[in-house]
CSV table of C-alpha atoms in Angstrom, one decimal:
chain,number,residue,atom,x,y,z
A,1,MET,CA,0.0,0.0,0.0
A,2,ILE,CA,1.1,3.6,-0.7
A,3,SER,CA,2.9,5.2,2.2
A,4,LYS,CA,2.1,8.6,3.7
A,5,ALA,CA,5.4,10.0,2.4
A,6,GLN,CA,4.5,8.9,-1.2
A,7,LEU,CA,1.0,10.3,-0.9
A,8,LYS,CA,2.4,13.6,0.3
A,9,TRP,CA,5.0,13.7,-2.5
A,10,VAL,CA,2.5,13.0,-5.2
A,11,LYS,CA,0.0,15.6,-3.8
A,12,SER,CA,2.8,18.2,-3.7
A,13,LEU,CA,3.2,17.8,-7.5
A,14,GLN,CA,-0.1,19.6,-8.0
A,15,LEU,CA,2.0,22.8,-7.4
A,16,LYS,CA,4.4,24.1,-10.0
A,17,LYS,CA,7.2,24.9,-7.5
A,18,TYR,CA,7.3,21.3,-6.3
A,19,ARG,CA,7.1,20.0,-9.8
A,20,GLN,CA,10.1,22.1,-10.7
A,21,ALA,CA,12.0,21.2,-7.6
A,22,GLU,CA,11.4,17.5,-8.2
A,23,GLN,CA,11.4,17.6,-12.1
A,24,CYS,CA,8.4,15.3,-11.9
A,25,PHE,CA,4.7,15.5,-12.9
A,26,VAL,CA,1.5,13.6,-12.4
A,27,VAL,CA,-0.6,11.8,-15.1
A,28,GLN,CA,-4.2,10.9,-14.0
A,29,GLY,CA,-6.6,8.4,-15.4
A,30,MET,CA,-6.3,5.2,-17.4
A,31,LYS,CA,-6.0,6.8,-20.8
A,32,GLY,CA,-3.1,9.1,-19.9
A,33,VAL,CA,-1.3,6.5,-17.8
A,34,LEU,CA,-1.4,3.9,-20.7
A,35,GLU,CA,-0.1,6.5,-23.2
A,36,LEU,CA,2.6,7.4,-20.7
A,37,MET,CA,3.7,3.8,-20.4
A,38,GLY,CA,4.0,3.5,-24.2
A,39,SER,CA,6.0,6.8,-24.4
A,40,ASP,CA,9.7,7.5,-23.8
A,41,PHE,CA,9.0,9.4,-20.6
A,42,GLU,CA,10.8,8.0,-17.5
A,43,VAL,CA,8.1,6.7,-15.1
A,44,GLU,CA,8.9,7.0,-11.4
A,45,LEU,CA,5.7,5.5,-9.9
A,46,VAL,CA,2.3,4.1,-10.9
A,47,ALA,CA,-0.3,4.0,-8.1
A,48,GLY,CA,-3.8,2.6,-8.5
A,49,THR,CA,-6.6,0.5,-7.1
A,50,GLU,CA,-5.7,-3.2,-7.4
A,51,ASP,CA,-7.8,-3.7,-10.6
A,52,MET,CA,-6.6,-0.6,-12.3
A,53,LEU,CA,-3.0,-1.3,-11.5
A,54,SER,CA,-3.1,-4.9,-12.8
A,55,HIS,CA,-4.7,-3.6,-16.0
A,56,VAL,CA,-1.9,-1.0,-16.5
A,57,LEU,CA,0.9,-3.6,-15.7
A,58,ALA,CA,-0.7,-6.2,-18.0
A,59,LYS,CA,-0.9,-3.7,-20.9
A,60,SER,CA,2.7,-2.6,-20.7
A,61,LYS,CA,6.0,-4.2,-21.2
A,62,ARG,CA,7.8,-1.8,-18.9
A,63,HIS,CA,8.8,-2.7,-15.3
A,64,VAL,CA,7.9,0.2,-13.2
A,65,ASN,CA,7.8,1.0,-9.5
A,66,ASN,CA,4.2,0.5,-8.6
A,67,VAL,CA,2.0,0.6,-5.5
A,68,ILE,CA,-1.6,-0.1,-4.6
A,69,ALA,CA,-3.6,2.9,-3.3
A,70,SER,CA,-7.2,3.2,-2.2
A,71,SER,CA,-9.7,5.3,-4.1
A,72,ALA,CA,-9.7,7.7,-1.2
A,73,ALA,CA,-5.9,8.0,-1.3
A,74,LEU,CA,-5.9,8.6,-5.1
A,75,GLU,CA,-8.5,11.3,-4.6
A,76,THR,CA,-6.3,13.0,-2.1
A,77,MET,CA,-3.4,13.0,-4.5
A,78,GLY,CA,-5.2,14.2,-7.6
A,79,SER,CA,-8.5,15.6,-8.6
A,80,PHE,CA,-10.3,12.6,-9.9
A,81,GLN,CA,-13.8,12.9,-11.2
A,82,SER,CA,-14.1,9.5,-12.6
A,83,ASN,CA,-13.6,5.9,-11.5
A,84,ASP,CA,-10.5,5.7,-13.5
A,85,ALA,CA,-8.6,5.2,-10.3
A,86,VAL,CA,-4.9,5.2,-11.4
A,87,LEU,CA,-2.2,7.8,-11.7
A,88,ALA,CA,1.5,7.9,-12.5
A,89,VAL,CA,4.4,10.1,-11.7
A,90,ALA,CA,6.9,10.8,-14.5
A,91,LYS,CA,10.1,12.8,-15.1
A,92,MET,CA,9.8,16.0,-17.0
A,93,LYS,CA,11.8,16.4,-20.2
A,94,SER,CA,13.8,19.4,-21.1
A,95,VAL,CA,12.6,20.7,-24.4
A,96,LYS,CA,14.2,23.5,-26.5
A,97,PRO,CA,12.4,25.6,-29.1
A,98,PRO,CA,12.7,24.0,-32.5
A,99,VAL,CA,14.2,25.9,-35.5
A,100,PRO,CA,11.4,27.2,-37.7
A,101,ASN,CA,10.9,24.9,-40.7
A,102,ALA,CA,9.4,25.8,-44.1
A,103,SER,CA,8.0,22.3,-44.5
A,104,GLU,CA,6.4,21.8,-41.1
A,105,PHE,CA,3.9,23.8,-39.1
A,106,PHE,CA,4.5,24.8,-35.5
A,107,LEU,CA,2.0,26.5,-33.2
A,108,VAL,CA,3.1,29.5,-31.2
A,109,LEU,CA,1.0,30.3,-28.1
A,110,ASP,CA,0.9,34.0,-27.1
A,111,ASP,CA,-0.1,33.7,-23.4
A,112,ILE,CA,-2.7,30.9,-23.3
A,113,ARG,CA,-3.6,31.1,-19.6
A,114,ASP,CA,-6.2,28.5,-19.1
A,115,PRO,CA,-4.9,24.9,-18.5
A,116,GLY,CA,-7.9,23.3,-20.1
A,117,ASN,CA,-7.4,25.4,-23.2
A,118,LEU,CA,-3.7,24.5,-23.4
A,119,GLY,CA,-4.5,20.8,-23.0
A,120,THR,CA,-7.2,21.0,-25.7
A,121,ILE,CA,-4.8,22.8,-28.1
A,122,ILE,CA,-2.2,20.1,-27.6
A,123,ARG,CA,-4.7,17.4,-28.3
A,124,THR,CA,-6.0,19.2,-31.4
A,125,ALA,CA,-2.4,19.7,-32.6
A,126,ASP,CA,-1.8,16.0,-32.2
A,127,TRP,CA,-4.9,15.2,-34.2
A,128,PHE,CA,-3.5,17.2,-37.1
A,129,GLY,CA,0.0,15.8,-36.8
A,130,ILE,CA,1.6,18.9,-35.4
A,131,LYS,CA,4.5,17.8,-33.2
A,132,ARG,CA,5.9,21.1,-31.8
A,133,ILE,CA,4.4,24.0,-29.9
A,134,ILE,CA,6.4,27.1,-28.8
A,135,ALA,CA,4.7,28.9,-25.8
A,136,SER,CA,5.3,32.3,-24.3
A,137,GLN,CA,6.6,32.3,-20.7
A,138,HIS,CA,3.1,33.3,-19.4
A,139,THR,CA,1.4,30.4,-21.0
A,140,ALA,CA,0.0,27.8,-18.6
A,141,ASP,CA,2.5,25.1,-17.5
A,142,PHE,CA,2.5,22.1,-19.7
A,143,TYR,CA,3.0,19.9,-16.7
A,144,ASN,CA,0.0,21.2,-14.8
A,145,PRO,CA,-2.2,18.1,-14.1
A,146,LYS,CA,-5.2,19.9,-15.7
A,147,VAL,CA,-3.2,20.4,-18.9
A,148,ILE,CA,-2.0,16.8,-19.0
A,149,SER,CA,-5.6,15.5,-18.4
A,150,ALA,CA,-7.1,17.7,-21.1
A,151,THR,CA,-4.5,16.4,-23.7
A,152,MET,CA,-6.1,12.9,-23.4
A,153,GLY,CA,-2.7,11.4,-23.9
A,154,SER,CA,-1.4,13.7,-26.6
A,155,PHE,CA,1.2,15.1,-24.1
A,156,CYS,CA,3.3,12.1,-25.1
A,157,ARG,CA,3.4,13.1,-28.8
A,158,VAL,CA,3.5,16.9,-28.8
A,159,GLU,CA,6.5,18.8,-27.5
A,160,VAL,CA,5.9,22.2,-25.8
A,161,SER,CA,8.9,24.5,-25.3
A,162,TYR,CA,8.7,27.9,-23.4
A,163,THR,CA,10.6,30.9,-24.7
A,164,ASP,CA,10.6,34.7,-25.3
A,165,LEU,CA,8.4,34.9,-28.4
A,166,ILE,CA,9.8,38.2,-29.6
A,167,PHE,CA,13.3,36.7,-29.6
A,168,TYR,CA,12.0,33.5,-31.3
A,169,LEU,CA,9.9,35.2,-34.0
A,170,SER,CA,12.4,38.0,-34.8
A,171,ASP,CA,14.7,35.3,-36.2
A,172,CYS,CA,12.1,33.5,-38.1
A,173,GLU,CA,12.0,33.4,-41.9
A,174,VAL,CA,9.1,31.1,-42.5
A,175,PRO,CA,5.5,32.3,-43.1
A,176,VAL,CA,3.8,33.4,-39.8
A,177,TYR,CA,0.0,33.2,-39.7
A,178,GLY,CA,-2.4,34.7,-37.0
A,179,ALA,CA,-6.1,35.3,-36.7
A,180,PHE,CA,-7.4,38.9,-36.5
A,181,LEU,CA,-10.9,40.3,-37.0
A,182,SER,CA,-9.3,42.4,-39.8
A,183,GLY,CA,-7.7,39.4,-41.5
A,184,ALA,CA,-8.4,37.8,-44.9
A,185,ASP,CA,-11.1,35.0,-45.2
A,186,ILE,CA,-9.4,31.8,-44.1
A,187,HIS,CA,-11.4,29.9,-46.7
A,188,GLU,CA,-9.6,31.8,-49.5
A,189,GLU,CA,-6.1,31.5,-48.0
A,190,ARG,CA,-3.5,29.4,-49.9
A,191,PHE,CA,-1.4,28.2,-47.0
A,192,SER,CA,2.3,27.4,-47.4
A,193,GLN,CA,3.7,23.9,-46.7
A,194,GLY,CA,5.0,25.0,-43.3
A,195,GLY,CA,5.6,27.8,-40.9
A,196,ILE,CA,4.2,29.3,-37.7
A,197,ILE,CA,0.6,29.7,-36.6
A,198,VAL,CA,0.2,32.1,-33.7
A,199,ILE,CA,-2.7,31.6,-31.3
A,200,GLY,CA,-3.5,34.6,-29.1
A,201,ASN,CA,-4.5,35.0,-25.5
A,202,GLU,CA,-8.1,34.2,-24.4
A,203,SER,CA,-9.0,37.8,-23.6
A,204,ASN,CA,-6.6,39.9,-25.5
A,205,GLY,CA,-5.8,37.9,-28.7
A,206,ILE,CA,-2.4,38.3,-30.2
A,207,SER,CA,-0.3,41.0,-28.4
A,208,PRO,CA,1.0,44.0,-30.3
A,209,ALA,CA,4.6,42.9,-29.7
A,210,VAL,CA,3.9,39.6,-31.4
A,211,GLU,CA,1.5,40.9,-34.0
A,212,GLN,CA,4.4,42.7,-35.8
A,213,PHE,CA,5.7,39.3,-36.9
A,214,VAL,CA,2.4,38.1,-38.3
A,215,ARG,CA,2.7,38.6,-42.0
A,216,HIS,CA,-0.4,36.5,-42.9
A,217,ARG,CA,-3.5,37.8,-41.1
A,218,ILE,CA,-6.4,35.4,-41.4
A,219,PHE,CA,-10.0,35.5,-40.2
A,220,ILE,CA,-12.6,32.8,-39.5
A,221,PRO,CA,-15.9,34.1,-41.0
A,222,GLY,CA,-18.8,34.2,-38.5
A,223,PHE,CA,-22.5,34.9,-39.0
A,224,GLY,CA,-23.7,35.6,-35.5
A,225,LEU,CA,-23.1,38.1,-32.7
A,226,ALA,CA,-20.4,36.4,-30.7
A,227,GLU,CA,-17.4,38.7,-30.4
A,228,SER,CA,-14.8,36.0,-30.7
A,229,LEU,CA,-14.1,32.3,-30.7
A,230,ASN,CA,-12.5,30.4,-27.9
A,231,ALA,CA,-8.7,30.1,-28.5
A,232,ALA,CA,-8.8,26.3,-28.8
A,233,ILE,CA,-11.8,26.3,-31.2
A,234,ALA,CA,-10.0,28.8,-33.4
A,235,THR,CA,-6.9,26.6,-33.4
A,236,GLY,CA,-9.0,23.6,-34.5
A,237,ILE,CA,-10.7,25.5,-37.3
A,238,ILE,CA,-7.4,27.0,-38.5
A,239,LEU,CA,-5.6,23.6,-38.6
A,240,ASP,CA,-8.5,22.0,-40.5
A,241,ASN,CA,-8.3,24.8,-43.1
A,242,ILE,CA,-4.5,24.4,-43.4
A,243,PHE,CA,-4.5,20.7,-43.8
A,244,ARG,CA,-7.5,20.4,-46.1
A,245,SER,CA,-5.7,22.6,-48.7
A,246,LYS,CA,-2.8,20.2,-48.9
B,1,MET,CA,-24.2,47.3,0.8
B,2,ILE,CA,-25.3,43.7,0.1
B,3,SER,CA,-27.1,42.0,3.0
B,4,LYS,CA,-26.3,38.6,4.5
B,5,ALA,CA,-29.5,37.2,3.2
B,6,GLN,CA,-28.8,38.4,-0.4
B,7,LEU,CA,-25.3,37.0,-0.2
B,8,LYS,CA,-26.6,33.6,0.9
B,9,TRP,CA,-29.3,33.6,-1.8
B,10,VAL,CA,-26.8,34.3,-4.6
B,11,LYS,CA,-24.4,31.7,-3.3
B,12,SER,CA,-27.2,29.1,-3.1
B,13,LEU,CA,-27.7,29.5,-6.9
B,14,GLN,CA,-24.4,27.8,-7.6
B,15,LEU,CA,-26.4,24.6,-7.0
B,16,LYS,CA,-29.0,23.3,-9.5
B,17,LYS,CA,-31.6,22.5,-7.0
B,18,TYR,CA,-31.7,26.0,-5.7
B,19,ARG,CA,-31.6,27.4,-9.2
B,20,GLN,CA,-34.6,25.3,-10.0
B,21,ALA,CA,-36.5,26.2,-6.9
B,22,GLU,CA,-35.9,29.9,-7.4
B,23,GLN,CA,-36.0,29.8,-11.2
B,24,CYS,CA,-32.9,32.2,-11.1
B,25,PHE,CA,-29.3,32.0,-12.2
B,26,VAL,CA,-26.1,33.9,-11.8
B,27,VAL,CA,-24.1,35.7,-14.5
B,28,GLN,CA,-20.5,36.6,-13.5
B,29,GLY,CA,-18.1,39.1,-14.9
B,30,MET,CA,-18.5,42.4,-16.8
B,31,LYS,CA,-18.9,40.9,-20.3
B,32,GLY,CA,-21.7,38.5,-19.3
B,33,VAL,CA,-23.5,41.1,-17.2
B,34,LEU,CA,-23.4,43.8,-19.9
B,35,GLU,CA,-24.8,41.2,-22.5
B,36,LEU,CA,-27.5,40.2,-20.0
B,37,MET,CA,-28.5,43.9,-19.5
B,38,GLY,CA,-28.9,44.2,-23.3
B,39,SER,CA,-31.0,41.0,-23.5
B,40,ASP,CA,-34.6,40.2,-22.8
B,41,PHE,CA,-33.8,38.2,-19.6
B,42,GLU,CA,-35.5,39.6,-16.5
B,43,VAL,CA,-32.8,40.9,-14.2
B,44,GLU,CA,-33.4,40.5,-10.5
B,45,LEU,CA,-30.2,42.0,-9.0
B,46,VAL,CA,-26.9,43.4,-10.0
B,47,ALA,CA,-24.1,43.4,-7.4
B,48,GLY,CA,-20.6,44.8,-7.8
B,49,THR,CA,-17.9,46.9,-6.5
B,50,GLU,CA,-18.8,50.6,-6.7
B,51,ASP,CA,-16.7,51.2,-9.9
B,52,MET,CA,-18.0,48.1,-11.7
B,53,LEU,CA,-21.6,48.7,-10.7
B,54,SER,CA,-21.5,52.3,-12.0
B,55,HIS,CA,-20.0,51.1,-15.2
B,56,VAL,CA,-22.9,48.6,-15.7
B,57,LEU,CA,-25.6,51.1,-14.8
B,58,ALA,CA,-24.1,53.8,-17.1
B,59,LYS,CA,-23.9,51.4,-20.0
B,60,SER,CA,-27.5,50.2,-19.7
B,61,LYS,CA,-30.9,51.8,-20.1
B,62,ARG,CA,-32.6,49.4,-17.8
B,63,HIS,CA,-33.5,50.3,-14.2
B,64,VAL,CA,-32.6,47.3,-12.1
B,65,ASN,CA,-32.3,46.4,-8.5
B,66,ASN,CA,-28.7,46.9,-7.7
B,67,VAL,CA,-26.4,46.8,-4.7
B,68,ILE,CA,-22.7,47.5,-3.8
B,69,ALA,CA,-20.7,44.5,-2.7
B,70,SER,CA,-17.1,44.1,-1.6
B,71,SER,CA,-14.7,42.0,-3.7
B,72,ALA,CA,-14.6,39.6,-0.8
B,73,ALA,CA,-18.4,39.3,-0.8
B,74,LEU,CA,-18.4,38.8,-4.6
B,75,GLU,CA,-15.9,36.0,-4.3
B,76,THR,CA,-18.0,34.3,-1.7
B,77,MET,CA,-21.0,34.4,-4.0
B,78,GLY,CA,-19.3,33.2,-7.1
B,79,SER,CA,-16.0,31.8,-8.3
B,80,PHE,CA,-14.2,34.9,-9.6
B,81,GLN,CA,-10.8,34.5,-11.0
B,82,SER,CA,-10.5,38.0,-12.4
B,83,ASN,CA,-11.0,41.6,-11.1
B,84,ASP,CA,-14.1,41.8,-13.1
B,85,ALA,CA,-16.0,42.2,-9.8
B,86,VAL,CA,-19.6,42.3,-10.8
B,87,LEU,CA,-22.4,39.7,-11.0
B,88,ALA,CA,-26.1,39.6,-11.8
B,89,VAL,CA,-29.0,37.3,-11.0
B,90,ALA,CA,-31.6,36.8,-13.7
B,91,LYS,CA,-34.8,34.8,-14.2
B,92,MET,CA,-34.6,31.6,-16.2
B,93,LYS,CA,-36.6,31.2,-19.3
B,94,SER,CA,-38.7,28.2,-20.2
B,95,VAL,CA,-37.5,27.0,-23.6
B,96,LYS,CA,-39.2,24.3,-25.7
B,97,PRO,CA,-37.4,22.2,-28.3
B,98,PRO,CA,-37.9,23.9,-31.7
B,99,VAL,CA,-39.5,22.1,-34.7
B,100,PRO,CA,-36.8,20.8,-37.0
B,101,ASN,CA,-36.4,23.1,-40.0
B,102,ALA,CA,-34.9,22.3,-43.4
B,103,SER,CA,-33.5,25.8,-43.9
B,104,GLU,CA,-31.8,26.3,-40.5
B,105,PHE,CA,-29.3,24.3,-38.6
B,106,PHE,CA,-29.8,23.2,-35.0
B,107,LEU,CA,-27.3,21.4,-32.8
B,108,VAL,CA,-28.3,18.3,-30.8
B,109,LEU,CA,-26.1,17.5,-27.9
B,110,ASP,CA,-26.0,13.8,-26.8
B,111,ASP,CA,-24.8,14.1,-23.2
B,112,ILE,CA,-22.2,16.8,-23.1
B,113,ARG,CA,-21.3,16.6,-19.5
B,114,ASP,CA,-18.6,19.2,-19.0
B,115,PRO,CA,-19.9,22.7,-18.3
B,116,GLY,CA,-16.9,24.3,-20.0
B,117,ASN,CA,-17.5,22.3,-23.1
B,118,LEU,CA,-21.2,23.2,-23.1
B,119,GLY,CA,-20.5,26.9,-22.7
B,120,THR,CA,-17.8,26.8,-25.5
B,121,ILE,CA,-20.2,25.0,-27.8
B,122,ILE,CA,-22.9,27.7,-27.2
B,123,ARG,CA,-20.3,30.4,-27.9
B,124,THR,CA,-19.2,28.7,-31.1
B,125,ALA,CA,-22.8,28.1,-32.2
B,126,ASP,CA,-23.4,31.9,-31.7
B,127,TRP,CA,-20.3,32.7,-33.8
B,128,PHE,CA,-21.8,30.8,-36.7
B,129,GLY,CA,-25.3,32.2,-36.2
B,130,ILE,CA,-26.9,29.0,-34.9
B,131,LYS,CA,-29.7,30.0,-32.5
B,132,ARG,CA,-31.1,26.8,-31.2
B,133,ILE,CA,-29.6,23.8,-29.4
B,134,ILE,CA,-31.5,20.7,-28.3
B,135,ALA,CA,-29.8,18.8,-25.4
B,136,SER,CA,-30.3,15.4,-23.9
B,137,GLN,CA,-31.4,15.3,-20.3
B,138,HIS,CA,-28.0,14.3,-19.1
B,139,THR,CA,-26.3,17.3,-20.7
B,140,ALA,CA,-24.8,19.8,-18.3
B,141,ASP,CA,-27.2,22.5,-17.0
B,142,PHE,CA,-27.3,25.6,-19.2
B,143,TYR,CA,-27.7,27.7,-16.1
B,144,ASN,CA,-24.6,26.3,-14.3
B,145,PRO,CA,-22.4,29.4,-13.7
B,146,LYS,CA,-19.5,27.7,-15.4
B,147,VAL,CA,-21.6,27.2,-18.5
B,148,ILE,CA,-22.8,30.8,-18.5
B,149,SER,CA,-19.2,32.1,-18.0
B,150,ALA,CA,-17.8,30.0,-20.9
B,151,THR,CA,-20.4,31.3,-23.3
B,152,MET,CA,-18.8,34.8,-23.0
B,153,GLY,CA,-22.3,36.4,-23.3
B,154,SER,CA,-23.6,34.0,-26.0
B,155,PHE,CA,-26.1,32.6,-23.5
B,156,CYS,CA,-28.3,35.6,-24.4
B,157,ARG,CA,-28.5,34.7,-28.1
B,158,VAL,CA,-28.6,30.9,-28.2
B,159,GLU,CA,-31.6,28.9,-26.8
B,160,VAL,CA,-30.9,25.6,-25.2
B,161,SER,CA,-33.8,23.2,-24.6
B,162,TYR,CA,-33.7,19.8,-22.9
B,163,THR,CA,-35.6,16.8,-24.1
B,164,ASP,CA,-35.6,13.1,-24.8
B,165,LEU,CA,-33.5,12.9,-28.0
B,166,ILE,CA,-34.9,9.6,-29.2
B,167,PHE,CA,-38.4,11.1,-29.1
B,168,TYR,CA,-37.2,14.3,-30.7
B,169,LEU,CA,-35.2,12.7,-33.5
B,170,SER,CA,-37.7,10.0,-34.3
B,171,ASP,CA,-40.1,12.6,-35.6
B,172,CYS,CA,-37.5,14.5,-37.5
B,173,GLU,CA,-37.5,14.6,-41.3
B,174,VAL,CA,-34.6,17.0,-42.0
B,175,PRO,CA,-31.0,15.8,-42.7
B,176,VAL,CA,-29.2,14.6,-39.5
B,177,TYR,CA,-25.4,14.8,-39.5
B,178,GLY,CA,-23.0,13.3,-36.9
B,179,ALA,CA,-19.2,12.7,-36.7
B,180,PHE,CA,-18.0,9.1,-36.6
B,181,LEU,CA,-14.5,7.6,-37.3
B,182,SER,CA,-16.1,5.7,-40.1
B,183,GLY,CA,-17.8,8.7,-41.6
B,184,ALA,CA,-17.2,10.4,-45.0
B,185,ASP,CA,-14.5,13.1,-45.3
B,186,ILE,CA,-16.2,16.3,-44.2
B,187,HIS,CA,-14.3,18.3,-46.8
B,188,GLU,CA,-16.1,16.4,-49.6
B,189,GLU,CA,-19.6,16.7,-48.0
B,190,ARG,CA,-22.2,18.8,-49.7
B,191,PHE,CA,-24.2,20.0,-46.8
B,192,SER,CA,-27.9,20.8,-47.0
B,193,GLN,CA,-29.3,24.3,-46.2
B,194,GLY,CA,-30.5,23.1,-42.8
B,195,GLY,CA,-31.1,20.2,-40.4
B,196,ILE,CA,-29.5,18.7,-37.3
B,197,ILE,CA,-25.9,18.3,-36.3
B,198,VAL,CA,-25.5,15.8,-33.5
B,199,ILE,CA,-22.5,16.2,-31.1
B,200,GLY,CA,-21.6,13.2,-29.0
B,201,ASN,CA,-20.5,12.7,-25.4
B,202,GLU,CA,-16.9,13.6,-24.5
B,203,SER,CA,-16.0,9.9,-23.7
B,204,ASN,CA,-18.4,7.8,-25.7
B,205,GLY,CA,-19.3,9.9,-28.7
B,206,ILE,CA,-22.8,9.5,-30.1
B,207,SER,CA,-24.8,6.8,-28.3
B,208,PRO,CA,-26.2,3.9,-30.3
B,209,ALA,CA,-29.7,4.9,-29.5
B,210,VAL,CA,-29.1,8.3,-31.2
B,211,GLU,CA,-26.8,7.0,-33.9
B,212,GLN,CA,-29.7,5.2,-35.6
B,213,PHE,CA,-31.1,8.6,-36.6
B,214,VAL,CA,-27.8,9.9,-38.1
B,215,ARG,CA,-28.2,9.5,-41.8
B,216,HIS,CA,-25.1,11.6,-42.8
B,217,ARG,CA,-22.0,10.2,-41.1
B,218,ILE,CA,-19.1,12.6,-41.5
B,219,PHE,CA,-15.4,12.5,-40.4
B,220,ILE,CA,-12.8,15.2,-39.7
B,221,PRO,CA,-9.6,14.0,-41.3
B,222,GLY,CA,-6.6,13.9,-38.9
B,223,PHE,CA,-3.0,13.1,-39.5
B,224,GLY,CA,-1.6,12.4,-36.0
B,225,LEU,CA,-2.1,9.8,-33.3
B,226,ALA,CA,-4.8,11.5,-31.1
B,227,GLU,CA,-7.8,9.1,-30.9
B,228,SER,CA,-10.4,11.9,-31.0
B,229,LEU,CA,-11.0,15.6,-30.9
B,230,ASN,CA,-12.6,17.4,-28.0
B,231,ALA,CA,-16.4,17.7,-28.5
B,232,ALA,CA,-16.3,21.5,-28.7
B,233,ILE,CA,-13.4,21.5,-31.2
B,234,ALA,CA,-15.3,19.1,-33.4
B,235,THR,CA,-18.3,21.3,-33.3
B,236,GLY,CA,-16.3,24.3,-34.4
B,237,ILE,CA,-14.7,22.5,-37.3
B,238,ILE,CA,-18.0,21.0,-38.4
B,239,LEU,CA,-19.7,24.4,-38.4
B,240,ASP,CA,-16.9,26.0,-40.3
B,241,ASN,CA,-17.2,23.3,-43.0
B,242,ILE,CA,-21.0,23.7,-43.2
B,243,PHE,CA,-21.1,27.4,-43.4
B,244,ARG,CA,-18.1,27.7,-45.9
B,245,SER,CA,-20.0,25.6,-48.4
B,246,LYS,CA,-23.0,27.9,-48.6
């Protein structure tokens, strides 16, 4: 059975400062844990109810440190809403911003603050085969448990690096796209084979400092009275438009 | 200043049973409150810090019952994350499922459980000019404060009715669309001028009981390894594809 010290350790990883000190993060739920076991992340611990733990160990070829935990203990450690009573602790990876590439698309996130939005953007990127995201330093933390959960396992396949976007974009010679109310109809756009797609902050959109680098201003036509689309929804629609035209 | 009784009353509306007993709901934040004031919802009370309250009253022609409340009191009543320290209480409306219409699209939600997803779907529907949503009885409550917040004011323009979907769809003679992994490429689909778009549950997709009514099975092409898209993202992409082809 899980010890008090282990329980306290896992619980502490809900907070960014402890995640950074330990260089570890928590993955909750069966889907995420199974994806983690199949990835190249180092796994430190898997904890679950007896049934769930056996299921994970049976499905994976890895030998990992594992421990049985009661549903109540698992709830204390995470924020479970389902009966998917299993979690894992894994080592963070250090990820550097990739060099812009004219034959591959990267997403650039200009202060996506909501963990659910970030996780959904990562999952959506993975659906369309985008493997790299470059985030501003004020974007939500990739290793936040709410982000990891919302990715539905895609955290294993999409790399997110954090950097100064001004510095990153000022060196960038590939096409840079971004959505603005004053942009050109996305349905008429002939997208390049690669480049950067900038996604703006939930409340303020793309910041003026970043906007100066956006040479291709696009717009998703709407017909109602909503002022804007949610940032993750806009990402999905932009990616569907880019990849349909290929 | 706000009384203890008012404070307790507003706070109670976080729970569905009290919302139903009182037939009232809470709108949080400046954007939502201003949209509410411009709508035909009956407003019972507006509470805010002095500045925020003056701003709301100055922007609106309505005379409404209003009261000053401290930031701390507002936090107790709602779940504020911003400095947008104002909220309003309004009367619910009774909404009946609309008759399917061959020249207008309605969304049908088959058990969307997450309030954030429901709110984002309503906001996205509003962006594309969709005015009516029919939800299964297990879909999240439209009047949940998290739903209202995530709509970013679109709750004023999109009507959501709750009903037995089997009963609703078995009577329906317009085209019914739904996304399935086995569906036809959405980019090749020639959509009709109106009908029903079914959006499935976050974990299970469209249920077998509802699936029998979906005569047009569509699919959003992906190129990565994610198993599925978030329900709200799929909604956005489907609507962009429907409205671009008009």
